[in-house]
CSV table of N, CA and C in Angstrom, one decimal:
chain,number,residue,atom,x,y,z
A,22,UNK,N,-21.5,13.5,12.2
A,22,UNK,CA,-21.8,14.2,10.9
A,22,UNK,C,-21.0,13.5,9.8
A,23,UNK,N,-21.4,12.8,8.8
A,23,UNK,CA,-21.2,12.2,7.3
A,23,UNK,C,-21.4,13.0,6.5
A,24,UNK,N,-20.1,13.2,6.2
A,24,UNK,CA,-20.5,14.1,4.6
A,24,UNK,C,-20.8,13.5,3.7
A,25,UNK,N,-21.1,14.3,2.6
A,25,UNK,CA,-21.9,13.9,1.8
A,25,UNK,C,-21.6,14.4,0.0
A,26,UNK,N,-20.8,13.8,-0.7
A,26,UNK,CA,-20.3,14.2,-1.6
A,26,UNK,C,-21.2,14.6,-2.6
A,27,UNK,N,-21.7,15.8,-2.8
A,27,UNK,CA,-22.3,16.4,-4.0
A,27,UNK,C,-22.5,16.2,-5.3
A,28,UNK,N,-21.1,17.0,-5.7
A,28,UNK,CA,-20.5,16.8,-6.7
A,28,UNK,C,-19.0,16.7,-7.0
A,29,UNK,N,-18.5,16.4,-8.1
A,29,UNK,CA,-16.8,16.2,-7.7
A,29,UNK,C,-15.9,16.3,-9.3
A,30,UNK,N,-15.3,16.9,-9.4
A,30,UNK,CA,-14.8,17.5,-10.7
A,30,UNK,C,-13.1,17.4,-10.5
A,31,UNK,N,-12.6,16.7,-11.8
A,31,UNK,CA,-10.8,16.1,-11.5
A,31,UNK,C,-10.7,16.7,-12.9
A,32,UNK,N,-10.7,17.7,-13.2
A,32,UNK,CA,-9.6,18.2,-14.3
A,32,UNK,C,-8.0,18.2,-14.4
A,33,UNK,N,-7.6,18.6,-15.1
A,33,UNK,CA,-6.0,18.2,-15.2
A,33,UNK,C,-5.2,18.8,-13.9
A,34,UNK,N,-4.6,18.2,-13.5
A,34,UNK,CA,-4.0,18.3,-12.4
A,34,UNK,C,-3.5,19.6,-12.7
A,35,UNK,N,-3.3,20.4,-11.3
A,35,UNK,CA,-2.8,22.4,-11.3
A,35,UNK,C,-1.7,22.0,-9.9
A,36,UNK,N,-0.7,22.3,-10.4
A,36,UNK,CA,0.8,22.5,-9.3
A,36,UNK,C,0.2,24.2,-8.9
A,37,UNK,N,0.2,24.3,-7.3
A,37,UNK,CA,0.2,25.4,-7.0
A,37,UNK,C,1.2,25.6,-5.9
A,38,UNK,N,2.3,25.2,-6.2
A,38,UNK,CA,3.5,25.9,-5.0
A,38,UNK,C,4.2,24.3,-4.2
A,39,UNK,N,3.4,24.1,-3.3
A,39,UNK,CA,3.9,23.2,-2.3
A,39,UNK,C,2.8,21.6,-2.3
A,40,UNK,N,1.6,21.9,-3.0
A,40,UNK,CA,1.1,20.9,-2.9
A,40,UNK,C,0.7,21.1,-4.9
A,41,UNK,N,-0.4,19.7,-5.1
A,41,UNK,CA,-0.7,20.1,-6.3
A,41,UNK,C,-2.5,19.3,-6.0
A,42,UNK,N,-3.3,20.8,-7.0
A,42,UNK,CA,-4.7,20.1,-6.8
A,42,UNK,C,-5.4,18.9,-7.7
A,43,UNK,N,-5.8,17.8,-7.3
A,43,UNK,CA,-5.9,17.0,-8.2
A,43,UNK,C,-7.7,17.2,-8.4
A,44,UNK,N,-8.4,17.4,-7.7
A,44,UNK,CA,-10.3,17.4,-7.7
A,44,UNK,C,-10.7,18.2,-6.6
A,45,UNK,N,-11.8,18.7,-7.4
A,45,UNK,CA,-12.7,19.6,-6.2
A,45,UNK,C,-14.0,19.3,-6.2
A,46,UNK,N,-14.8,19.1,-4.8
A,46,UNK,CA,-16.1,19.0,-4.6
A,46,UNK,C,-16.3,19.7,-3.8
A,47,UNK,N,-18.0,19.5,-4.2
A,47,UNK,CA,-19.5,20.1,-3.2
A,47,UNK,C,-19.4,19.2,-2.4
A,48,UNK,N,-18.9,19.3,-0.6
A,48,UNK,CA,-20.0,18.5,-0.1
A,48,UNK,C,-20.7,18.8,1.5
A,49,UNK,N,-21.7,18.4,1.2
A,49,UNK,CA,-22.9,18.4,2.2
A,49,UNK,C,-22.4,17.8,3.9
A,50,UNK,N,-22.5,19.3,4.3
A,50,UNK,CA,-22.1,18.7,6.2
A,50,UNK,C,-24.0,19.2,6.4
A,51,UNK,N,-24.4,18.4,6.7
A,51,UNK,CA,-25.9,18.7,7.5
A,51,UNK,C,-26.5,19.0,6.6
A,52,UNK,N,-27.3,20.2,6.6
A,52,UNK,CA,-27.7,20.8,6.2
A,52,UNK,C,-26.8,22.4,5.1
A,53,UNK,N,-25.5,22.2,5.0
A,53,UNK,CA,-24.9,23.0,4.8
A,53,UNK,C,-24.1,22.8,3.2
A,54,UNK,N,-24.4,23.0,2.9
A,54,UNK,CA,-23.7,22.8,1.2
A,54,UNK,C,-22.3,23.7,1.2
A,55,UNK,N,-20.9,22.7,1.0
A,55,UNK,CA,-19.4,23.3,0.9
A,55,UNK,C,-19.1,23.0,-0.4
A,56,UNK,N,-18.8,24.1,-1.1
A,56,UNK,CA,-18.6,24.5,-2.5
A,56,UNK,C,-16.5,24.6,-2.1
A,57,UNK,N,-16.0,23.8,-3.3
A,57,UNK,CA,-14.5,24.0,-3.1
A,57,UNK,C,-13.7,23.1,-2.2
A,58,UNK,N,-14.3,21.5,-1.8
A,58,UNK,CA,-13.5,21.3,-0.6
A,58,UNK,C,-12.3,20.3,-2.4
A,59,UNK,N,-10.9,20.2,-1.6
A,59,UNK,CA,-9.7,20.0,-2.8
A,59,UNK,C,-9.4,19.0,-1.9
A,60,UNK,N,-9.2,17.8,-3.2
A,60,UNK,CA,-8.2,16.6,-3.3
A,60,UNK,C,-6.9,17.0,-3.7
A,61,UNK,N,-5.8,17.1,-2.4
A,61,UNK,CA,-4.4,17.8,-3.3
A,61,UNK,C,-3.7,16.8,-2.8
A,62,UNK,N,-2.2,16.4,-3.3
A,62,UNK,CA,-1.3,16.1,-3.1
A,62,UNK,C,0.3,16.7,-2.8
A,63,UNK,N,1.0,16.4,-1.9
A,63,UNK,CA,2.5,16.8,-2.1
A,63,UNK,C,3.4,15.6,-1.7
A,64,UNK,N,4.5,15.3,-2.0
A,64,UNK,CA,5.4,14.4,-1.7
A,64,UNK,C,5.8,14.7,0.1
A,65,UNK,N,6.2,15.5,0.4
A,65,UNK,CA,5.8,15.3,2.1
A,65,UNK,C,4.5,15.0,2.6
A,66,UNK,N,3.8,15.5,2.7
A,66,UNK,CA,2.5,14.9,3.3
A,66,UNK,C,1.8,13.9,2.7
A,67,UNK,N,1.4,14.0,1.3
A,67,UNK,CA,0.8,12.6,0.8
A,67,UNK,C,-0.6,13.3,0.2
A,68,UNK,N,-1.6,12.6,0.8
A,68,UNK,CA,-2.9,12.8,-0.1
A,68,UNK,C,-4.0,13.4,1.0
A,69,UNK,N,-4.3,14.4,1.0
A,69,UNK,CA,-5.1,15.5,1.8
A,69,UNK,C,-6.5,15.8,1.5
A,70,UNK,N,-7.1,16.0,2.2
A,70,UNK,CA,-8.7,16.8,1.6
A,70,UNK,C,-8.5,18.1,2.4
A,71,UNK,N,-8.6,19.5,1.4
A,71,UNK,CA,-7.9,20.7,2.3
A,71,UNK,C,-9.2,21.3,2.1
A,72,UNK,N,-10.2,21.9,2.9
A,72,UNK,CA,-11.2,22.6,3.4
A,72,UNK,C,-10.9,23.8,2.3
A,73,UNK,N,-12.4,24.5,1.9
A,73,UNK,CA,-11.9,25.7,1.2
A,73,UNK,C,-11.7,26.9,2.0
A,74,UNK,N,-10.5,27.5,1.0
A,74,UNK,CA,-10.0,28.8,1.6
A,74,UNK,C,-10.6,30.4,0.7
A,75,UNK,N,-11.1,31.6,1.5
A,75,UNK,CA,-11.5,32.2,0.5
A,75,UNK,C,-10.6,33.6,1.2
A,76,UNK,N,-9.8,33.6,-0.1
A,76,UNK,CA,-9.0,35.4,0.3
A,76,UNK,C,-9.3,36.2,1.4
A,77,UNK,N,-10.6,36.8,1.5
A,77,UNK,CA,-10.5,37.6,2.3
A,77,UNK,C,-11.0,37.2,3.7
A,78,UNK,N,-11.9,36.1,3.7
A,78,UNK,CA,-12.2,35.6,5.1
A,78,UNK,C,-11.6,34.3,5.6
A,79,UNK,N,-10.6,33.7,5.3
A,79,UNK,CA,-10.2,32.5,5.2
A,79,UNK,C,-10.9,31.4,5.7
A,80,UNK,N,-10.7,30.7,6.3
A,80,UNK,CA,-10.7,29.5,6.4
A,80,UNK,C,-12.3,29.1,7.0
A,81,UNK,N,-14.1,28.9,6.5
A,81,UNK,CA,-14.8,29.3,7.5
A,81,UNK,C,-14.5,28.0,8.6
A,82,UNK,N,-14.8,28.4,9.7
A,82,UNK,CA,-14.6,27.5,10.9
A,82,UNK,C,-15.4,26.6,10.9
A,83,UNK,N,-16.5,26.5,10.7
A,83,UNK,CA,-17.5,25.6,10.8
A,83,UNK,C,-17.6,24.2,9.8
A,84,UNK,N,-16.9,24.5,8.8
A,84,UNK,CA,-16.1,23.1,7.9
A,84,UNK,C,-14.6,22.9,8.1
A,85,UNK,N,-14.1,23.1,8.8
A,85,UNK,CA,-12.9,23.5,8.8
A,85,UNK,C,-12.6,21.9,10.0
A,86,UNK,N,-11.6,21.1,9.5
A,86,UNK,CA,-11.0,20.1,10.7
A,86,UNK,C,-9.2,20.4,10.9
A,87,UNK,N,-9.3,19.7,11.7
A,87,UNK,CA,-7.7,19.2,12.6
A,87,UNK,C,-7.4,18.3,12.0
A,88,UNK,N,-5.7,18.3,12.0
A,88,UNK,CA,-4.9,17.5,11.1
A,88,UNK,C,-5.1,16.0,11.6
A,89,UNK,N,-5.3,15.0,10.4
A,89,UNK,CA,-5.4,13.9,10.8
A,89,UNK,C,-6.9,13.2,11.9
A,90,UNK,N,-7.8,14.2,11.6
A,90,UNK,CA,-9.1,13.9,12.2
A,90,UNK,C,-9.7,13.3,11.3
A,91,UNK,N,-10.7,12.0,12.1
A,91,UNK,CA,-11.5,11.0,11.3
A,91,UNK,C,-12.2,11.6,10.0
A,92,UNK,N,-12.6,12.9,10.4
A,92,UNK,CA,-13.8,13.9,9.3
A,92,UNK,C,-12.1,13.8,7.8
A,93,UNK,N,-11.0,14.5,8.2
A,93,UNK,CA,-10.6,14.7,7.0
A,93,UNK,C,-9.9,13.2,6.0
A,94,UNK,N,-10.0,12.2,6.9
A,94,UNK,CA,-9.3,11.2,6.6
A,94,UNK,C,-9.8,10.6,6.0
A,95,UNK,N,-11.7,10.0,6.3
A,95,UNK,CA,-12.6,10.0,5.4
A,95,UNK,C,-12.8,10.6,4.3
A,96,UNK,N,-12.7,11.9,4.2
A,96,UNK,CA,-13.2,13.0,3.0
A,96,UNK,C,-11.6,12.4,2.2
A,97,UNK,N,-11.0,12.2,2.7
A,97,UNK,CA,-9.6,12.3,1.4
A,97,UNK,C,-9.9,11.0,0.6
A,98,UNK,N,-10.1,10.2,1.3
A,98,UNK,CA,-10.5,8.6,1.1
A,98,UNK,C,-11.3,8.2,0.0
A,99,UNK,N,-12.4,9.0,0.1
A,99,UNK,CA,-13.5,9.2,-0.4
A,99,UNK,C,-13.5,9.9,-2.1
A,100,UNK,N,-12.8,11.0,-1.4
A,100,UNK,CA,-13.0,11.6,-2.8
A,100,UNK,C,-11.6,10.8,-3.5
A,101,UNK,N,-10.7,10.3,-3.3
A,101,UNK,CA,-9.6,9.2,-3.9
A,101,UNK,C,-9.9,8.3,-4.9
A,102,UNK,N,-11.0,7.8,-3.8
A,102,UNK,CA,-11.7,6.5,-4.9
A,102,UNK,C,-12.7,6.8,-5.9
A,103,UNK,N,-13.3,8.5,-6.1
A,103,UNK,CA,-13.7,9.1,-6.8
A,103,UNK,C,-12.9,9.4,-8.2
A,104,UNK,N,-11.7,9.6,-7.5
A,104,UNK,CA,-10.5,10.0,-8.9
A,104,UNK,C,-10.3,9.1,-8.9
A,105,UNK,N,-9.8,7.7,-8.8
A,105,UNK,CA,-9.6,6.9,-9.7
A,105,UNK,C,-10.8,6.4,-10.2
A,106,UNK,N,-11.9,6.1,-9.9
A,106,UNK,CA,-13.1,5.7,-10.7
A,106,UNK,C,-13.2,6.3,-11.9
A,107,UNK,N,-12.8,8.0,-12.2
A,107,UNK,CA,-12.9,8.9,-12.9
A,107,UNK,C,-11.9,8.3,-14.1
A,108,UNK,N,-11.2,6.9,-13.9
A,108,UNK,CA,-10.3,7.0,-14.2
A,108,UNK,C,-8.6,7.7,-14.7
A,109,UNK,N,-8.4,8.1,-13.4
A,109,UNK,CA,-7.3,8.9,-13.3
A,109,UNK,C,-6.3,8.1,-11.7
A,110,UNK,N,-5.0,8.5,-12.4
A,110,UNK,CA,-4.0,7.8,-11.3
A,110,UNK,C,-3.7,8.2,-10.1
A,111,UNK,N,-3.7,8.0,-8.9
A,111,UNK,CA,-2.7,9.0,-8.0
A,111,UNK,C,-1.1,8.5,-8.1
A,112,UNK,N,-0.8,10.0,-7.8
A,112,UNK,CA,0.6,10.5,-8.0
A,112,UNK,C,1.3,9.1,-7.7
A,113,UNK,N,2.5,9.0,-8.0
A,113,UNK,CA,3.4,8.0,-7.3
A,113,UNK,C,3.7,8.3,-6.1
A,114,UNK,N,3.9,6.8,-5.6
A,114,UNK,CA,4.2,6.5,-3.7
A,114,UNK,C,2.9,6.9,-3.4
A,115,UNK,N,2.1,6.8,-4.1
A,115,UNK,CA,0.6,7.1,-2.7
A,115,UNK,C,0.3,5.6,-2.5
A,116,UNK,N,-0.1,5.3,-1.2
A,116,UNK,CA,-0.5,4.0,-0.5
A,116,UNK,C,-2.2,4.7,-0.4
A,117,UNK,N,-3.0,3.1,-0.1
A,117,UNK,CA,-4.1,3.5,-0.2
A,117,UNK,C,-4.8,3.0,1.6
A,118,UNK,N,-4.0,2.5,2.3
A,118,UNK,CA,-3.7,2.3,3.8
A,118,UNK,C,-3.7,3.2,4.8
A,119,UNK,N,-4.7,3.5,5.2
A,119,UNK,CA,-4.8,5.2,6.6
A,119,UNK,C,-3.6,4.4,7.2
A,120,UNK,N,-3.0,3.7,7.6
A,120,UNK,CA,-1.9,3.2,8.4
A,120,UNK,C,-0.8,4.2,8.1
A,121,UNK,N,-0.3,4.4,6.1
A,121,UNK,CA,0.3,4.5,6.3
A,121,UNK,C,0.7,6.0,6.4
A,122,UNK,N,0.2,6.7,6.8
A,122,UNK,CA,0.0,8.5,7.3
A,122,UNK,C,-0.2,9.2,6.1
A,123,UNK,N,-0.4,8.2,4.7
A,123,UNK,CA,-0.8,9.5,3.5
A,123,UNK,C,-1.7,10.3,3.5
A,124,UNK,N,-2.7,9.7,4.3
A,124,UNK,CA,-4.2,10.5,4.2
A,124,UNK,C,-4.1,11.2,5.3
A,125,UNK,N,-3.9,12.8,5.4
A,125,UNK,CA,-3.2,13.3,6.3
A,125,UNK,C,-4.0,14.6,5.8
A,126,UNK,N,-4.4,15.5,6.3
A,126,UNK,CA,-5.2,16.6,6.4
A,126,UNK,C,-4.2,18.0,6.1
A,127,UNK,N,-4.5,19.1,5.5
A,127,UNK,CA,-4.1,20.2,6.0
A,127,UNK,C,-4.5,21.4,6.4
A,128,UNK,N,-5.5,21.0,6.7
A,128,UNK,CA,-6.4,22.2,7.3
A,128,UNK,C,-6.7,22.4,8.5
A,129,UNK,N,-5.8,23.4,9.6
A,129,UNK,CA,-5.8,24.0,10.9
A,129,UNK,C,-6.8,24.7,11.0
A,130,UNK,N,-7.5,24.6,12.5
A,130,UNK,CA,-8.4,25.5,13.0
A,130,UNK,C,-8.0,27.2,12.5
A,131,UNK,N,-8.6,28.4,12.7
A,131,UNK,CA,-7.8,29.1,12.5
A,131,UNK,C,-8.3,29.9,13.5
């Protein structure tokens, strides 16, 4: 399964606690349209693609990956070279190398 980036929107960067969001996209697993998947960053982990989370049901399973799985390492990748085309920087110390563990997931089964 190839996702499939929809749409993708990088407004001014939002600090939310421990990471910070840099872009959000629509994207397409199959037949299934995911509204909210986030480009975030934090200085421990690096550069993430975090599945969307909704208050009362969290996390749906069925878009949802394991840390450092090909599906989120792709999607972070992806939407990356999205924000910079957008013309916009990533944070400092981001490497653009899956070697070197930035592209790193945070989204657990639940």
């Amino acid at each position: 399964m190839t996702p499939r980036i929809t749409s993708f929107s990088a407004p001014e960067p939002r600090d939310v606690g421990k990471f910070t969001i840099l872009a959000h996209a629509n994207v397409q697993f199959g037949e299934m349209e995911v509204c909210g998947v986030a480009l975030v960053w934090s200085p421990t982990i690096g550069l993430s693609a975090l599945p969307p989370i909704t208050p009362q049901y969290g996390t749906p399973r069925i878009v949802n990956w394991k840390a450092g799985s090909k599906l989120g390492i792709d999607l972070a990748k992806r939407m990356a070279d999205l924000y910079q085309h957008l013309g916009h920087t990533l944070p400092k110390g981001q490497k653009e190398d899956e070697a070197s563990g930035l592209y790193r997931v945070l989204g657990e089964p639940t």
